[in-house]
């Protein structure tokens, strides 16, 4: 399974970006039953969970992004997306998508990361 993340870039504070992660090497029936997530890692900090969407559509968000970010999935396209609004400089990080949760913080597959930079 390979995950290709895209959509990162440079944006001013208060702006919006949308990230997308496309999975290949996995068929629809398997992808549709997997939990999907976005993580991020800022310079000098540990990787942190941003958002999760389960097979049933249950959503989980980090407190720091609640009300601003929205995670979604398209099983037919085998993609997971992250819509980010009202961006803040502290949202600056490399964002990673992940597929197939094995434990609270362990995921089977990771994307390569996409840089999001928010200027003040």
Short mmCIF file of N, CA and C in Angstrom, two decimals:
data_model
loop_
_atom_site.label_atom_id
_atom_site.label_comp_id
_atom_site.label_asym_id
_atom_site.label_seq_id
_atom_site.Cartn_x
_atom_site.Cartn_y
_atom_site.Cartn_z
N UNK A 1 0.84 -1.18 0.00
CA UNK A 1 0.00 0.00 0.00
C UNK A 1 0.89 1.25 0.00
N UNK A 2 0.56 2.18 -0.87
CA UNK A 2 1.27 3.46 -0.90
C UNK A 2 0.28 4.61 -0.73
N UNK A 3 0.69 5.60 0.02
CA UNK A 3 -0.13 6.77 0.26
C UNK A 3 0.58 8.00 -0.28
N UNK A 4 -0.12 8.77 -1.09
CA UNK A 4 0.45 9.97 -1.68
C UNK A 4 -0.34 11.18 -1.20
N UNK A 5 0.32 11.98 -0.37
CA UNK A 5 -0.33 13.20 0.16
C UNK A 5 -0.01 14.39 -0.73
N UNK A 6 -0.97 15.29 -0.83
CA UNK A 6 -0.79 16.49 -1.63
C UNK A 6 -1.63 17.63 -1.06
N UNK A 7 -1.37 18.83 -1.54
CA UNK A 7 -2.19 19.97 -1.16
C UNK A 7 -1.55 20.93 -0.20
N UNK A 8 -0.38 20.61 0.30
CA UNK A 8 0.28 21.52 1.22
C UNK A 8 0.76 22.76 0.51
N UNK A 9 1.20 23.74 1.30
CA UNK A 9 1.70 24.97 0.72
C UNK A 9 1.85 26.05 1.75
N UNK A 10 2.01 27.26 1.25
CA UNK A 10 2.17 28.43 2.10
C UNK A 10 0.89 29.25 2.07
N UNK A 11 0.40 29.63 3.25
CA UNK A 11 -0.84 30.40 3.34
C UNK A 11 -0.72 31.39 4.48
N UNK A 12 -1.42 32.49 4.37
CA UNK A 12 -1.41 33.47 5.46
C UNK A 12 -2.35 33.03 6.57
N UNK A 13 -2.07 33.51 7.77
CA UNK A 13 -2.95 33.21 8.90
C UNK A 13 -4.38 33.63 8.57
N UNK A 14 -5.31 32.75 8.95
CA UNK A 14 -6.71 33.00 8.64
C UNK A 14 -7.17 32.37 7.34
N UNK A 15 -6.22 31.89 6.56
CA UNK A 15 -6.53 31.30 5.28
C UNK A 15 -6.92 29.84 5.39
N UNK A 16 -7.08 29.21 4.24
CA UNK A 16 -7.52 27.82 4.17
C UNK A 16 -6.65 27.01 3.23
N UNK A 17 -6.56 25.73 3.52
CA UNK A 17 -5.90 24.77 2.64
C UNK A 17 -6.66 23.45 2.72
N UNK A 18 -6.56 22.67 1.67
CA UNK A 18 -7.17 21.35 1.68
C UNK A 18 -6.13 20.32 1.30
N UNK A 19 -5.94 19.34 2.15
CA UNK A 19 -5.01 18.26 1.89
C UNK A 19 -5.76 17.03 1.40
N UNK A 20 -5.09 16.26 0.57
CA UNK A 20 -5.67 15.02 0.08
C UNK A 20 -4.62 13.93 0.12
N UNK A 21 -5.06 12.72 0.36
CA UNK A 21 -4.15 11.58 0.42
C UNK A 21 -4.80 10.44 -0.36
N UNK A 22 -4.10 9.99 -1.39
CA UNK A 22 -4.62 8.93 -2.24
C UNK A 22 -3.90 7.62 -1.96
N UNK A 23 -4.66 6.57 -1.77
CA UNK A 23 -4.09 5.25 -1.50
C UNK A 23 -4.06 4.42 -2.77
N UNK A 24 -2.98 3.71 -2.97
CA UNK A 24 -2.88 2.76 -4.08
C UNK A 24 -2.38 1.44 -3.52
N UNK A 25 -2.63 0.37 -4.27
CA UNK A 25 -2.21 -0.95 -3.80
C UNK A 25 -3.15 -1.55 -2.79
N UNK A 26 -4.35 -0.99 -2.69
CA UNK A 26 -5.36 -1.48 -1.76
C UNK A 26 -6.71 -1.35 -2.46
N UNK A 27 -7.53 -2.41 -2.37
CA UNK A 27 -8.79 -2.31 -3.08
C UNK A 27 -9.86 -1.65 -2.23
N UNK A 28 -10.96 -1.34 -2.88
CA UNK A 28 -12.04 -0.59 -2.24
C UNK A 28 -12.57 -1.31 -1.00
N UNK A 29 -12.80 -2.59 -1.10
CA UNK A 29 -13.45 -3.32 -0.01
C UNK A 29 -12.59 -3.33 1.25
N UNK A 30 -11.30 -3.32 1.09
CA UNK A 30 -10.42 -3.28 2.25
C UNK A 30 -10.27 -1.85 2.75
N UNK A 31 -10.06 -0.93 1.84
CA UNK A 31 -9.91 0.48 2.23
C UNK A 31 -11.11 0.97 3.02
N UNK A 32 -12.31 0.56 2.61
CA UNK A 32 -13.53 1.09 3.21
C UNK A 32 -13.73 0.67 4.66
N UNK A 33 -13.02 -0.35 5.12
CA UNK A 33 -13.20 -0.79 6.51
C UNK A 33 -12.05 -0.33 7.41
N UNK A 34 -11.14 0.44 6.86
CA UNK A 34 -10.00 0.90 7.64
C UNK A 34 -10.24 2.30 8.21
N UNK A 35 -9.73 2.51 9.42
CA UNK A 35 -9.69 3.87 9.95
C UNK A 35 -8.62 4.65 9.20
N UNK A 36 -8.84 5.93 9.05
CA UNK A 36 -7.92 6.81 8.33
C UNK A 36 -7.61 8.01 9.22
N UNK A 37 -6.45 8.60 9.04
CA UNK A 37 -6.08 9.70 9.93
C UNK A 37 -5.12 10.66 9.26
N UNK A 38 -5.04 11.82 9.88
CA UNK A 38 -4.00 12.81 9.58
C UNK A 38 -3.23 13.10 10.85
N UNK A 39 -1.94 13.12 10.74
CA UNK A 39 -1.03 13.52 11.80
C UNK A 39 -0.23 14.72 11.30
N UNK A 40 0.46 15.36 12.23
CA UNK A 40 1.37 16.43 11.85
C UNK A 40 2.57 16.45 12.78
N UNK A 41 3.66 16.98 12.26
CA UNK A 41 4.87 17.12 13.06
C UNK A 41 5.50 18.46 12.77
N UNK A 42 5.56 19.28 13.79
CA UNK A 42 6.20 20.58 13.68
C UNK A 42 7.68 20.46 14.03
N UNK A 43 8.51 21.38 13.57
CA UNK A 43 9.95 21.30 13.87
C UNK A 43 10.21 21.23 15.36
N UNK A 44 11.00 20.25 15.75
CA UNK A 44 11.37 20.11 17.15
C UNK A 44 10.31 19.50 18.04
N UNK A 45 9.21 19.08 17.45
CA UNK A 45 8.12 18.50 18.23
C UNK A 45 7.82 17.08 17.79
N UNK A 46 7.12 16.36 18.64
CA UNK A 46 6.72 15.00 18.29
C UNK A 46 5.53 15.02 17.33
N UNK A 47 5.40 13.94 16.59
CA UNK A 47 4.25 13.81 15.72
C UNK A 47 2.98 13.72 16.56
N UNK A 48 1.95 14.44 16.15
CA UNK A 48 0.71 14.45 16.91
C UNK A 48 -0.48 14.14 16.01
N UNK A 49 -1.48 13.54 16.64
CA UNK A 49 -2.71 13.21 15.91
C UNK A 49 -3.49 14.49 15.65
N UNK A 50 -3.97 14.64 14.42
CA UNK A 50 -4.81 15.79 14.06
C UNK A 50 -6.27 15.37 13.98
N UNK A 51 -6.54 14.30 13.23
CA UNK A 51 -7.93 13.88 13.04
C UNK A 51 -7.98 12.43 12.61
N UNK A 52 -9.08 11.77 12.98
CA UNK A 52 -9.32 10.38 12.62
C UNK A 52 -10.74 10.26 12.10
N UNK A 53 -10.93 9.39 11.11
CA UNK A 53 -12.27 9.01 10.67
C UNK A 53 -12.31 7.49 10.56
N UNK A 54 -13.28 6.89 11.24
CA UNK A 54 -13.37 5.43 11.25
C UNK A 54 -14.19 4.92 10.07
N UNK A 55 -14.30 3.64 9.98
CA UNK A 55 -15.07 3.03 8.90
C UNK A 55 -16.53 3.44 8.98
N UNK A 56 -17.02 3.69 10.18
CA UNK A 56 -18.41 4.07 10.38
C UNK A 56 -18.64 5.58 10.34
N UNK A 57 -17.58 6.32 10.08
CA UNK A 57 -17.71 7.76 10.00
C UNK A 57 -17.55 8.48 11.32
N UNK A 58 -17.13 7.76 12.37
CA UNK A 58 -16.88 8.42 13.65
C UNK A 58 -15.66 9.31 13.48
N UNK A 59 -15.78 10.53 14.02
CA UNK A 59 -14.72 11.53 13.87
C UNK A 59 -14.05 11.83 15.20
N UNK A 60 -12.77 12.04 15.15
CA UNK A 60 -12.00 12.41 16.33
C UNK A 60 -11.04 13.52 15.91
N UNK A 61 -10.95 14.57 16.71
CA UNK A 61 -10.08 15.70 16.40
C UNK A 61 -9.23 16.08 17.60
N UNK A 62 -8.04 16.56 17.32
CA UNK A 62 -7.24 17.18 18.37
C UNK A 62 -7.95 18.45 18.82
N UNK A 63 -7.87 18.76 20.10
CA UNK A 63 -8.54 19.95 20.62
C UNK A 63 -8.11 21.22 19.88
N UNK A 64 -6.87 21.25 19.47
CA UNK A 64 -6.32 22.45 18.84
C UNK A 64 -6.91 22.74 17.46
N UNK A 65 -7.56 21.75 16.85
CA UNK A 65 -8.09 21.96 15.50
C UNK A 65 -9.61 21.84 15.43
N UNK A 66 -10.25 21.50 16.53
CA UNK A 66 -11.71 21.35 16.54
C UNK A 66 -12.39 22.64 16.08
N UNK A 67 -13.37 22.46 15.19
CA UNK A 67 -14.09 23.62 14.67
C UNK A 67 -13.41 24.30 13.50
N UNK A 68 -12.17 23.92 13.21
CA UNK A 68 -11.44 24.55 12.11
C UNK A 68 -11.10 23.55 11.00
N UNK A 69 -10.82 22.30 11.40
CA UNK A 69 -10.42 21.27 10.43
C UNK A 69 -11.56 20.25 10.28
N UNK A 70 -11.67 19.68 9.09
CA UNK A 70 -12.65 18.64 8.82
C UNK A 70 -12.00 17.52 8.03
N UNK A 71 -12.09 16.32 8.59
CA UNK A 71 -11.57 15.15 7.89
C UNK A 71 -12.72 14.46 7.17
N UNK A 72 -12.44 13.91 5.99
CA UNK A 72 -13.45 13.20 5.24
C UNK A 72 -12.79 12.09 4.44
N UNK A 73 -13.61 11.17 3.97
CA UNK A 73 -13.08 10.06 3.19
C UNK A 73 -13.96 9.81 1.98
N UNK A 74 -13.35 9.28 0.94
CA UNK A 74 -14.06 8.85 -0.25
C UNK A 74 -13.57 7.44 -0.55
N UNK A 75 -14.36 6.47 -0.14
CA UNK A 75 -13.91 5.09 -0.28
C UNK A 75 -13.78 4.68 -1.74
N UNK A 76 -14.69 5.16 -2.58
CA UNK A 76 -14.63 4.79 -3.99
C UNK A 76 -13.34 5.28 -4.63
N UNK A 77 -12.89 6.47 -4.23
CA UNK A 77 -11.65 7.02 -4.76
C UNK A 77 -10.44 6.61 -3.92
N UNK A 78 -10.70 5.99 -2.78
CA UNK A 78 -9.63 5.61 -1.86
C UNK A 78 -8.79 6.81 -1.44
N UNK A 79 -9.49 7.82 -1.00
CA UNK A 79 -8.81 9.03 -0.54
C UNK A 79 -9.30 9.45 0.83
N UNK A 80 -8.45 10.15 1.54
CA UNK A 80 -8.82 10.81 2.79
C UNK A 80 -8.36 12.26 2.65
N UNK A 81 -9.22 13.17 3.07
CA UNK A 81 -8.94 14.60 2.90
C UNK A 81 -9.00 15.32 4.24
N UNK A 82 -8.36 16.47 4.27
CA UNK A 82 -8.39 17.32 5.46
C UNK A 82 -8.59 18.75 5.00
N UNK A 83 -9.75 19.30 5.30
CA UNK A 83 -10.04 20.69 5.00
C UNK A 83 -9.64 21.52 6.21
N UNK A 84 -8.79 22.51 5.99
CA UNK A 84 -8.25 23.30 7.10
C UNK A 84 -8.64 24.76 6.88
N UNK A 85 -9.36 25.30 7.84
CA UNK A 85 -9.79 26.69 7.78
C UNK A 85 -9.25 27.47 8.98
N UNK A 86 -9.30 28.77 8.87
CA UNK A 86 -8.83 29.65 9.96
C UNK A 86 -7.46 29.22 10.44
N UNK A 87 -6.58 29.02 9.51
CA UNK A 87 -5.25 28.51 9.85
C UNK A 87 -4.47 29.50 10.69
N UNK A 88 -3.65 28.95 11.59
CA UNK A 88 -2.83 29.72 12.50
C UNK A 88 -1.36 29.37 12.27
N UNK A 89 -0.45 30.26 12.64
CA UNK A 89 0.97 29.94 12.49
C UNK A 89 1.36 28.64 13.20
N UNK A 90 0.70 28.34 14.31
CA UNK A 90 1.02 27.11 15.04
C UNK A 90 0.54 25.85 14.33
N UNK A 91 -0.19 26.00 13.24
CA UNK A 91 -0.56 24.85 12.42
C UNK A 91 0.57 24.45 11.46
N UNK A 92 1.61 25.25 11.41
CA UNK A 92 2.73 24.95 10.53
C UNK A 92 3.38 23.63 10.92
N UNK A 93 3.47 22.72 9.96
CA UNK A 93 4.00 21.38 10.23
C UNK A 93 4.03 20.59 8.93
N UNK A 94 4.66 19.44 8.99
CA UNK A 94 4.52 18.46 7.93
C UNK A 94 3.33 17.57 8.30
N UNK A 95 2.40 17.43 7.38
CA UNK A 95 1.19 16.66 7.63
C UNK A 95 1.30 15.30 6.94
N UNK A 96 0.95 14.26 7.70
CA UNK A 96 1.04 12.89 7.22
C UNK A 96 -0.33 12.22 7.27
N UNK A 97 -0.65 11.45 6.25
CA UNK A 97 -1.86 10.63 6.31
C UNK A 97 -1.48 9.22 6.75
N UNK A 98 -2.43 8.55 7.34
CA UNK A 98 -2.19 7.21 7.85
C UNK A 98 -3.44 6.35 7.62
N UNK A 99 -3.21 5.08 7.37
CA UNK A 99 -4.30 4.14 7.11
C UNK A 99 -4.11 2.88 7.95
N UNK A 100 -5.22 2.37 8.47
CA UNK A 100 -5.24 1.08 9.19
C UNK A 100 -4.64 1.19 10.57
N UNK A 101 -5.47 1.62 11.50
CA UNK A 101 -5.06 1.77 12.89
C UNK A 101 -4.88 0.39 13.53
N UNK A 102 -3.73 0.20 14.17
CA UNK A 102 -3.43 -1.07 14.87
C UNK A 102 -3.56 -0.92 16.37
N UNK A 103 -3.33 0.28 16.86
CA UNK A 103 -3.52 0.58 18.28
C UNK A 103 -3.77 2.07 18.37
N UNK A 104 -3.81 2.61 19.58
CA UNK A 104 -4.13 4.02 19.77
C UNK A 104 -3.24 4.91 18.92
N UNK A 105 -1.94 4.59 18.87
CA UNK A 105 -1.02 5.47 18.15
C UNK A 105 -0.19 4.73 17.11
N UNK A 106 -0.61 3.55 16.73
CA UNK A 106 0.13 2.76 15.76
C UNK A 106 -0.71 2.53 14.53
N UNK A 107 -0.12 2.90 13.37
CA UNK A 107 -0.81 2.76 12.10
C UNK A 107 0.04 1.94 11.15
N UNK A 108 -0.65 1.19 10.31
CA UNK A 108 0.05 0.27 9.43
C UNK A 108 0.75 0.99 8.28
N UNK A 109 0.09 1.97 7.69
CA UNK A 109 0.64 2.63 6.50
C UNK A 109 0.68 4.15 6.71
N UNK A 110 1.77 4.75 6.21
CA UNK A 110 1.97 6.19 6.34
C UNK A 110 2.28 6.80 4.97
N UNK A 111 1.79 8.01 4.77
CA UNK A 111 2.17 8.76 3.59
C UNK A 111 3.50 9.46 3.80
N UNK A 112 3.98 10.13 2.76
CA UNK A 112 5.30 10.71 2.82
C UNK A 112 5.32 12.10 3.45
N UNK A 113 4.18 12.69 3.67
CA UNK A 113 4.12 14.00 4.29
C UNK A 113 4.03 15.13 3.28
N UNK A 114 3.31 16.17 3.66
CA UNK A 114 3.21 17.37 2.85
C UNK A 114 3.34 18.58 3.78
N UNK A 115 4.13 19.55 3.37
CA UNK A 115 4.44 20.70 4.22
C UNK A 115 3.32 21.74 4.16
N UNK A 116 2.90 22.18 5.34
CA UNK A 116 1.95 23.29 5.46
C UNK A 116 2.65 24.37 6.26
N UNK A 117 2.72 25.56 5.69
CA UNK A 117 3.34 26.69 6.35
C UNK A 117 2.35 27.85 6.42
N UNK A 118 2.10 28.32 7.63
CA UNK A 118 1.16 29.41 7.84
C UNK A 118 1.94 30.62 8.33
N UNK A 119 1.90 31.69 7.56
CA UNK A 119 2.64 32.90 7.92
C UNK A 119 1.74 33.83 8.73
N UNK A 120 2.37 34.57 9.62
CA UNK A 120 1.60 35.49 10.47
C UNK A 120 1.47 36.86 9.84
#
